[in-house]
Tab-separated table of C-alpha atoms in Angstrom:
chain	number	residue	atom	x	y	z
M	1	MET	CA	15.985	-24.586	-10.816
M	2	ARG	CA	14.720	-26.968	-13.127
M	3	PRO	CA	15.538	-30.316	-12.772
M	4	PRO	CA	17.642	-32.116	-15.747
M	5	ARG	CA	14.800	-33.318	-18.701
M	6	ALA	CA	13.669	-37.228	-18.790
M	7	PRO	CA	15.765	-38.854	-21.594
M	8	GLY	CA	13.236	-39.833	-24.237
M	9	ARG	CA	12.793	-43.877	-25.760
M	10	SER	CA	16.418	-44.711	-25.954
M	11	LEU	CA	17.560	-45.372	-22.562
M	12	ALA	CA	21.404	-43.982	-23.467
M	13	PHE	CA	21.240	-41.306	-20.954
M	14	PRO	CA	22.955	-37.642	-21.365
M	15	ALA	CA	26.171	-36.929	-18.653
M	16	GLY	CA	26.700	-34.390	-17.551
M	17	ALA	CA	23.284	-33.050	-16.114
M	18	LEU	CA	24.123	-33.143	-13.191
M	19	LEU	CA	26.237	-30.005	-12.925
M	20	ALA	CA	24.427	-27.461	-12.036
M	21	CYS	CA	23.649	-29.426	-8.738
M	22	LEU	CA	26.924	-28.534	-6.494
M	23	ALA	CA	26.493	-25.843	-3.482
M	24	TRP	CA	28.170	-24.110	-1.591
M	25	THR	CA	29.374	-26.086	1.119
M	26	ALA	CA	28.665	-24.744	4.610
M	27	PRO	CA	28.887	-25.884	8.750
M	28	ALA	CA	26.321	-26.624	11.077
M	29	GLY	CA	24.902	-23.348	12.355
M	30	ALA	CA	26.116	-21.883	9.935
M	31	ALA	CA	23.164	-20.157	9.241
M	32	GLN	CA	21.866	-19.436	12.917
M	33	ALA	CA	25.262	-18.417	13.435
M	34	GLN	CA	24.258	-15.097	10.065
M	35	SER	CA	21.040	-14.528	12.222
M	36	ALA	CA	20.626	-15.539	16.016
M	37	THR	CA	9.485	-55.204	-1.420
M	38	GLU	CA	13.400	-54.011	-0.842
M	39	THR	CA	13.432	-52.951	-4.825
M	40	ALA	CA	10.565	-50.068	-4.755
M	41	PRO	CA	10.489	-47.122	-2.649
M	42	GLY	CA	9.116	-48.214	0.768
M	43	ALA	CA	12.612	-49.715	0.994
M	44	ALA	CA	14.085	-46.116	1.808
M	45	LYS	CA	13.948	-42.980	4.184
M	46	ARG	CA	12.744	-40.208	2.264
M	47	ALA	CA	15.117	-37.444	2.143
M	48	ALA	CA	16.170	-34.428	-0.125
M	49	PRO	CA	15.588	-34.159	-3.795
M	50	ASN	CA	17.675	-32.875	-6.815
M	51	PRO	CA	19.137	-30.536	-6.383
M	52	PRO	CA	21.065	-31.192	-3.252
M	53	GLY	CA	21.400	-28.120	-0.676
M	54	PRO	CA	24.161	-27.233	0.699
M	55	ARG	CA	25.802	-30.173	2.793
M	56	LEU	CA	25.508	-30.242	6.344
M	57	GLY	CA	29.210	-30.489	8.127
M	58	THR	CA	28.681	-31.903	11.871
M	59	PRO	CA	30.538	-29.747	15.423
M	60	SER	CA	34.305	-31.501	15.609
M	61	THR	CA	34.572	-34.034	17.598
M	62	GLN	CA	38.278	-34.362	18.068
M	63	ALA	CA	40.051	-33.379	20.751
M	64	PRO	CA	42.419	-30.723	20.938
M	65	LEU	CA	45.678	-32.227	20.527
M	66	GLY	CA	47.874	-33.181	23.007
M	67	VAL	CA	45.383	-33.985	25.800
M	68	ASP	CA	44.127	-37.231	25.875
M	69	PRO	CA	40.850	-37.435	26.779
M	70	ASP	CA	39.249	-33.735	27.223
M	71	PRO	CA	36.629	-32.911	29.350
M	72	ALA	CA	35.035	-31.227	26.924
M	73	PHE	CA	34.764	-33.253	24.731
M	74	THR	CA	34.147	-36.079	26.016
M	75	ALA	CA	31.254	-34.448	27.804
M	76	TYR	CA	30.202	-33.643	24.195
M	77	GLN	CA	30.593	-37.032	22.843
M	78	ARG	CA	28.270	-38.153	26.104
M	79	GLY	CA	25.091	-35.721	25.416
M	80	ARG	CA	26.313	-34.038	27.933
M	81	TYR	CA	26.391	-30.239	26.381
M	82	ARG	CA	26.083	-27.609	29.699
M	83	THR	CA	29.102	-29.307	31.199
M	84	ALA	CA	30.555	-29.299	27.690
M	85	LEU	CA	30.130	-26.248	26.888
M	86	ASP	CA	31.197	-25.268	30.108
M	87	LEU	CA	34.521	-27.259	30.077
M	88	ALA	CA	35.118	-25.739	26.903
M	89	VAL	CA	34.451	-22.016	27.869
M	90	SER	CA	36.617	-22.575	31.654
M	91	ARG	CA	39.730	-23.880	28.706
M	92	ALA	CA	39.132	-21.243	25.997
M	93	ASN	CA	39.375	-18.760	28.607
M	94	ALA	CA	42.702	-20.062	31.225
M	95	GLN	CA	44.397	-21.381	28.405
M	96	GLY	CA	43.040	-19.123	25.178
M	97	ASP	CA	42.483	-23.335	23.172
M	98	ALA	CA	41.251	-22.685	19.532
M	99	VAL	CA	39.837	-25.864	19.388
M	100	SER	CA	37.863	-24.865	22.777
M	101	MET	CA	36.792	-22.013	21.149
M	102	VAL	CA	35.269	-23.325	18.077
M	103	LEU	CA	32.914	-26.087	20.728
M	104	ALA	CA	31.771	-23.818	22.729
M	105	ALA	CA	30.858	-22.017	19.184
M	106	GLU	CA	29.206	-24.700	18.555
M	107	LEU	CA	27.191	-25.971	21.175
M	108	LEU	CA	25.677	-22.186	21.171
M	109	SER	CA	25.049	-21.401	16.809
M	110	GLN	CA	23.016	-24.928	17.495
M	111	GLY	CA	21.017	-24.666	20.870
M	112	TYR	CA	22.458	-28.219	21.589
M	113	GLY	CA	21.716	-28.372	25.582
M	114	VAL	CA	22.030	-24.883	26.224
M	115	ARG	CA	20.340	-21.382	24.895
M	116	GLN	CA	20.834	-21.032	21.274
M	117	ASP	CA	22.718	-17.438	21.039
M	118	PRO	CA	24.179	-16.596	17.713
M	119	THR	CA	26.119	-13.853	18.707
M	120	ALA	CA	27.965	-15.182	21.636
M	121	ALA	CA	28.944	-18.094	19.227
M	122	ARG	CA	29.886	-15.925	16.118
M	123	LYS	CA	32.673	-14.124	18.834
M	124	TRP	CA	34.202	-17.406	19.481
M	125	TYR	CA	34.468	-18.268	16.107
M	126	GLU	CA	36.149	-15.084	15.502
M	127	ALA	CA	38.252	-15.374	18.704
M	128	ALA	CA	39.855	-19.323	17.184
M	129	ALA	CA	39.916	-17.802	13.577
M	130	ALA	CA	42.430	-15.023	15.429
M	131	LYS	CA	44.453	-17.537	15.765
M	132	GLY	CA	44.154	-19.497	12.727
M	133	ASN	CA	41.767	-22.785	13.142
M	134	PRO	CA	41.025	-24.075	9.801
M	135	ASP	CA	37.152	-24.795	10.764
M	136	ALA	CA	36.732	-21.673	12.482
M	137	LEU	CA	38.418	-19.824	9.776
M	138	PHE	CA	35.684	-21.782	7.025
M	139	THR	CA	32.971	-21.203	9.344
M	140	LEU	CA	32.633	-17.773	9.368
M	141	GLY	CA	33.692	-17.733	5.339
M	142	ALA	CA	30.802	-19.327	4.825
M	143	ILE	CA	28.638	-16.776	6.759
M	144	LEU	CA	30.190	-13.867	5.462
M	145	MET	CA	30.157	-15.367	1.560
M	146	ALA	CA	25.812	-15.667	2.802
M	147	SER	CA	25.604	-12.418	3.039
M	148	ALA	CA	24.198	-9.975	0.333
M	149	SER	CA	27.660	-7.772	1.280
M	150	THR	CA	30.466	-7.597	-1.518
M	151	SER	CA	33.553	-6.435	1.114
M	152	ASN	CA	31.704	-9.806	3.100
M	153	LYS	CA	31.926	-11.846	0.378
M	154	ASP	CA	35.610	-10.726	-0.566
M	155	GLN	CA	36.641	-11.228	3.402
M	156	ALA	CA	34.673	-15.012	2.484
M	157	VAL	CA	37.079	-15.908	-0.469
M	158	ASP	CA	39.898	-15.412	2.232
M	159	PHE	CA	38.761	-16.837	5.322
M	160	PHE	CA	38.009	-19.634	3.042
M	161	ARG	CA	42.127	-19.030	1.538
M	162	ARG	CA	42.993	-19.167	4.690
M	163	ALA	CA	41.117	-22.433	6.087
M	164	ALA	CA	41.941	-24.156	2.505
M	165	GLU	CA	45.031	-23.320	2.894
M	166	SER	CA	45.618	-25.207	6.196
M	167	GLY	CA	43.723	-28.369	5.290
M	168	ASN	CA	40.530	-27.885	5.880
M	169	ALA	CA	38.777	-29.426	2.465
M	170	ARG	CA	35.349	-27.938	2.550
M	171	ALA	CA	36.894	-24.476	2.118
M	172	ALA	CA	39.486	-25.880	-0.648
M	173	TYR	CA	36.012	-26.756	-2.347
M	174	ASN	CA	33.758	-23.572	-1.509
M	175	LEU	CA	37.310	-21.549	-3.125
M	176	GLY	CA	36.994	-24.026	-6.254
M	177	LEU	CA	32.797	-22.711	-6.665
M	178	VAL	CA	34.218	-18.773	-6.109
M	179	TYR	CA	37.034	-19.019	-9.304
M	180	LEU	CA	33.957	-22.204	-11.130
M	181	GLN	CA	31.968	-19.163	-10.403
M	182	GLY	CA	33.520	-15.731	-11.297
M	183	GLN	CA	30.789	-14.252	-9.274
M	184	VAL	CA	32.233	-13.391	-6.144
M	185	ALA	CA	36.183	-13.530	-7.898
M	186	PRO	CA	37.483	-13.735	-11.434
M	187	LYS	CA	35.781	-17.054	-13.224
M	188	GLU	CA	39.547	-19.377	-13.269
M	189	PRO	CA	38.246	-23.190	-14.101
M	190	ALA	CA	42.508	-23.684	-13.240
M	191	ILE	CA	42.627	-22.702	-10.549
M	192	ALA	CA	39.426	-23.970	-9.074
M	193	ALA	CA	40.560	-27.573	-10.396
M	194	GLU	CA	44.192	-27.254	-8.024
M	195	TRP	CA	41.314	-25.902	-5.134
M	196	PHE	CA	39.103	-29.368	-5.948
M	197	LYS	CA	41.732	-31.047	-5.496
M	198	ARG	CA	43.113	-30.052	-2.798
M	199	GLY	CA	40.075	-31.141	-0.998
M	200	ALA	CA	39.272	-33.930	-3.120
M	201	GLU	CA	42.673	-35.509	-1.952
M	202	ARG	CA	40.796	-35.446	1.347
M	203	ASP	CA	37.909	-37.104	0.264
M	204	GLN	CA	35.387	-34.471	0.701
M	205	PRO	CA	32.992	-35.519	-1.282
M	206	ASP	CA	31.590	-32.398	-3.133
M	207	ALA	CA	35.182	-31.773	-4.305
M	208	LEU	CA	35.264	-34.995	-5.701
M	209	TYR	CA	32.399	-35.101	-7.767
M	210	ALA	CA	33.134	-30.608	-8.744
M	211	LEU	CA	37.014	-32.344	-9.737
M	212	ALA	CA	35.262	-35.519	-11.638
M	213	THR	CA	32.910	-32.817	-14.031
M	214	LEU	CA	35.550	-30.363	-14.681
M	215	TYR	CA	37.379	-33.401	-16.047
M	216	ARG	CA	34.135	-34.723	-17.763
M	217	ASP	CA	34.076	-31.452	-19.579
M	218	GLY	CA	37.831	-30.875	-19.824
M	219	ASN	CA	37.237	-27.364	-18.596
M	220	GLY	CA	40.789	-25.954	-16.416
M	221	VAL	CA	41.936	-29.488	-17.046
M	222	PRO	CA	42.111	-31.422	-19.672
M	223	ARG	CA	39.423	-33.417	-20.910
M	224	ASP	CA	39.728	-37.284	-19.245
M	225	PRO	CA	36.806	-39.129	-18.800
M	226	VAL	CA	39.382	-42.074	-16.756
M	227	GLU	CA	39.659	-40.182	-14.653
M	228	SER	CA	36.613	-38.230	-14.321
M	229	ALA	CA	35.227	-41.237	-14.373
M	230	ARG	CA	37.435	-42.322	-10.923
M	231	LEU	CA	37.127	-39.126	-9.530
M	232	LEU	CA	32.678	-39.892	-9.627
M	233	GLN	CA	34.101	-43.410	-7.892
M	234	ARG	CA	35.708	-42.168	-5.283
M	235	ALA	CA	32.988	-39.285	-4.714
M	236	SER	CA	30.322	-42.563	-4.468
M	237	GLU	CA	32.245	-44.558	-1.855
M	238	VAL	CA	31.974	-41.115	0.512
M	239	GLY	CA	28.809	-40.987	-0.046
M	240	ASN	CA	27.722	-37.807	-2.944
M	241	ASP	CA	24.567	-39.204	-4.032
M	242	VAL	CA	24.751	-36.709	-7.108
M	243	ALA	CA	28.351	-38.434	-7.532
M	244	THR	CA	26.314	-42.275	-7.917
M	245	THR	CA	24.064	-40.545	-10.000
M	246	GLU	CA	26.407	-39.377	-12.541
M	247	LEU	CA	28.336	-42.471	-12.657
M	248	ALA	CA	25.590	-44.762	-13.419
M	249	ILE	CA	24.906	-43.046	-16.414
M	250	VAL	CA	28.201	-42.866	-17.347
M	251	VAL	CA	29.226	-47.137	-16.721
M	252	PHE	CA	25.163	-47.145	-19.037
M	253	ASN	CA	27.184	-45.556	-21.616
M	254	GLY	CA	30.742	-47.111	-21.395
M	255	THR	CA	32.106	-44.121	-21.599
M	256	GLY	CA	35.440	-43.707	-19.797
M	257	VAL	CA	34.637	-46.939	-17.702
M	258	PRO	CA	33.596	-50.278	-19.936
M	259	LYS	CA	30.582	-50.625	-20.035
M	260	ASP	CA	28.377	-52.411	-17.884
M	261	GLU	CA	24.722	-52.154	-17.184
M	262	GLU	CA	23.677	-54.991	-14.351
M	263	ARG	CA	26.415	-51.609	-12.461
M	264	ALA	CA	24.808	-49.058	-13.997
M	265	ALA	CA	21.655	-49.886	-12.375
M	266	ALA	CA	23.131	-51.400	-9.275
M	267	LEU	CA	24.782	-47.553	-8.347
M	268	PHE	CA	20.498	-46.216	-10.135
M	269	ARG	CA	19.066	-48.783	-6.997
M	270	LYS	CA	21.904	-47.558	-4.975
M	271	ALA	CA	21.506	-43.381	-5.259
M	272	ALA	CA	17.664	-44.133	-5.433
M	273	LEU	CA	17.193	-45.406	-2.615
M	274	GLN	CA	19.541	-41.472	-1.277
M	275	GLY	CA	16.860	-39.961	-2.691
M	276	ASN	CA	18.261	-39.088	-5.202
M	277	THR	CA	15.489	-37.768	-7.525
M	278	ILE	CA	16.842	-37.635	-11.766
M	279	ALA	CA	18.405	-41.294	-9.953
M	280	GLN	CA	14.323	-42.502	-8.927
M	281	ASN	CA	13.798	-41.397	-13.094
M	282	ARG	CA	16.768	-42.927	-14.279
M	283	TYR	CA	15.963	-47.444	-12.636
M	284	ALA	CA	12.015	-46.968	-12.881
M	285	ARG	CA	13.543	-46.398	-16.944
M	286	ILE	CA	16.165	-49.294	-16.163
M	287	LEU	CA	12.671	-51.271	-15.005
M	288	SER	CA	10.520	-50.531	-17.528
M	289	ALA	CA	12.774	-52.192	-19.865
M	290	GLY	CA	15.051	-54.252	-18.162
M	291	ARG	CA	18.023	-53.463	-18.758
M	292	GLY	CA	20.459	-54.266	-16.437
M	293	ALA	CA	17.206	-55.673	-13.784
M	294	PRO	CA	15.224	-57.843	-14.364
M	295	LYS	CA	11.544	-56.021	-15.690
M	296	ASP	CA	9.378	-54.677	-12.534
M	297	VAL	CA	6.173	-52.643	-14.374
M	298	ILE	CA	5.611	-51.854	-11.163
M	299	ALA	CA	8.624	-51.515	-9.340
M	300	ALA	CA	9.504	-49.642	-11.669
M	301	ALA	CA	6.315	-47.494	-11.915
M	302	ALA	CA	6.669	-47.019	-7.806
M	303	TRP	CA	10.139	-45.735	-8.169
M	304	HIS	CA	8.971	-43.488	-11.122
M	305	LEU	CA	5.799	-41.506	-8.809
M	306	ALA	CA	8.964	-41.164	-5.923
M	307	ALA	CA	10.091	-39.658	-8.633
M	308	LYS	CA	7.496	-37.217	-10.682
M	309	ALA	CA	6.562	-36.149	-6.203
M	310	GLN	CA	9.882	-34.639	-6.456
M	311	ASN	CA	8.414	-32.977	-9.979
M	312	LEU	CA	10.864	-34.685	-11.756
M	313	ASP	CA	7.246	-35.752	-14.569
M	314	ASP	CA	8.190	-38.145	-17.427
M	315	PRO	CA	5.140	-38.329	-19.847
M	316	MET	CA	6.930	-41.786	-20.959
M	317	LEU	CA	6.632	-43.634	-18.053
M	318	ASP	CA	2.835	-41.896	-17.598
M	319	LYS	CA	2.067	-44.008	-20.052
M	320	LEU	CA	3.544	-46.802	-18.451
M	321	VAL	CA	1.471	-46.074	-14.919
M	322	ALA	CA	-1.583	-45.113	-17.407
M	323	SER	CA	-1.332	-48.778	-19.121
M	324	LEU	CA	-1.022	-50.048	-15.582
M	325	THR	CA	-3.906	-52.140	-14.225
M	326	PRO	CA	-6.439	-50.791	-11.232
M	327	GLU	CA	-4.322	-53.732	-9.109
M	328	GLN	CA	-1.367	-53.029	-10.312
M	329	ARG	CA	-1.801	-49.412	-10.459
M	330	ALA	CA	-2.201	-49.414	-6.179
M	331	GLN	CA	0.548	-52.259	-5.554
M	332	ALA	CA	2.279	-48.913	-7.369
M	333	GLN	CA	1.310	-46.842	-4.979
M	334	THR	CA	1.393	-48.748	-2.028
M	335	LEU	CA	5.164	-49.142	-2.203
M	336	VAL	CA	6.030	-46.182	-2.871
M	337	LYS	CA	3.479	-44.213	-0.230
M	338	PRO	CA	6.331	-44.490	2.514
M	339	TRP	CA	8.294	-42.634	-0.065
M	340	ALA	CA	6.301	-39.695	-0.706
M	341	PRO	CA	2.736	-38.595	-1.395
M	342	ALA	CA	2.017	-40.449	-5.559
M	343	PRO	CA	-0.009	-37.719	-7.250
M	344	ALA	CA	-3.246	-39.413	-8.206
M	345	TYR	CA	-3.592	-41.718	-11.554
């Protein structure tokens, strides 16, 4: 997917550029189960570029209800995965415990401390799903949705629905995508919004962001920029860097919230440090203009180079880099090196 074009010389950033970043959530191991200075980029670890891939979940670490402590989960949390698998399988076989089945499936699908075995993992997921376990239903839905078979995708929707109705927030988000995209089921934005709301109520980051985009555009729900900004704020708080970037845009422009360039700059910086390419570009523009943050052309050049290394071009910032002295360019290159390989100038 091509990244949104960089804005013109105006610093009024266009909102809504990030809706296409909505992506399926998937559980950890789903793919295996299916197939067998501080303001500079150097202060952060490299992260994935925009648009993000599926946001991966982690194996469940919740012990079965009524058992405290549970030996299998205790072993899992201590990194004793072989013991955890043996205990989980024993409990699953002896008592038919669905949570233990899911733990065994996760260990086998990931190959944690044991030989990776997608076939055995899927059988455990199926056994747990037969008992109505929402995590297993969600995982099987993700596996089936990734297949090319239409009948599998239809079954995936059913699994997502059953998981969502049992409280799985990621399944609710994925079900919302089904009705928003209209590829597997009829396109029904209002229905999509209801499922996104279920996920948002449980602070699912992608559901919060998706619902914010619907309120922003009046798609399936009444247009409400204030509610959209509120949801973006919450999505940002729970770690969605795309939402943080979009929130920075609406705060900079004063859409649904008071205009606050200093707060917007801080939000752009936060998302930029998380590796969000668009935020890196916008923060570079902030620093180049001195709007909301002190003007710093070297840091601006460094952030631009970080975004450019992730395939987001900006001719205006190219000119800024070209205007620097050789010493300043060298400083910018030094700042960006820990982040990503920078293009030569």
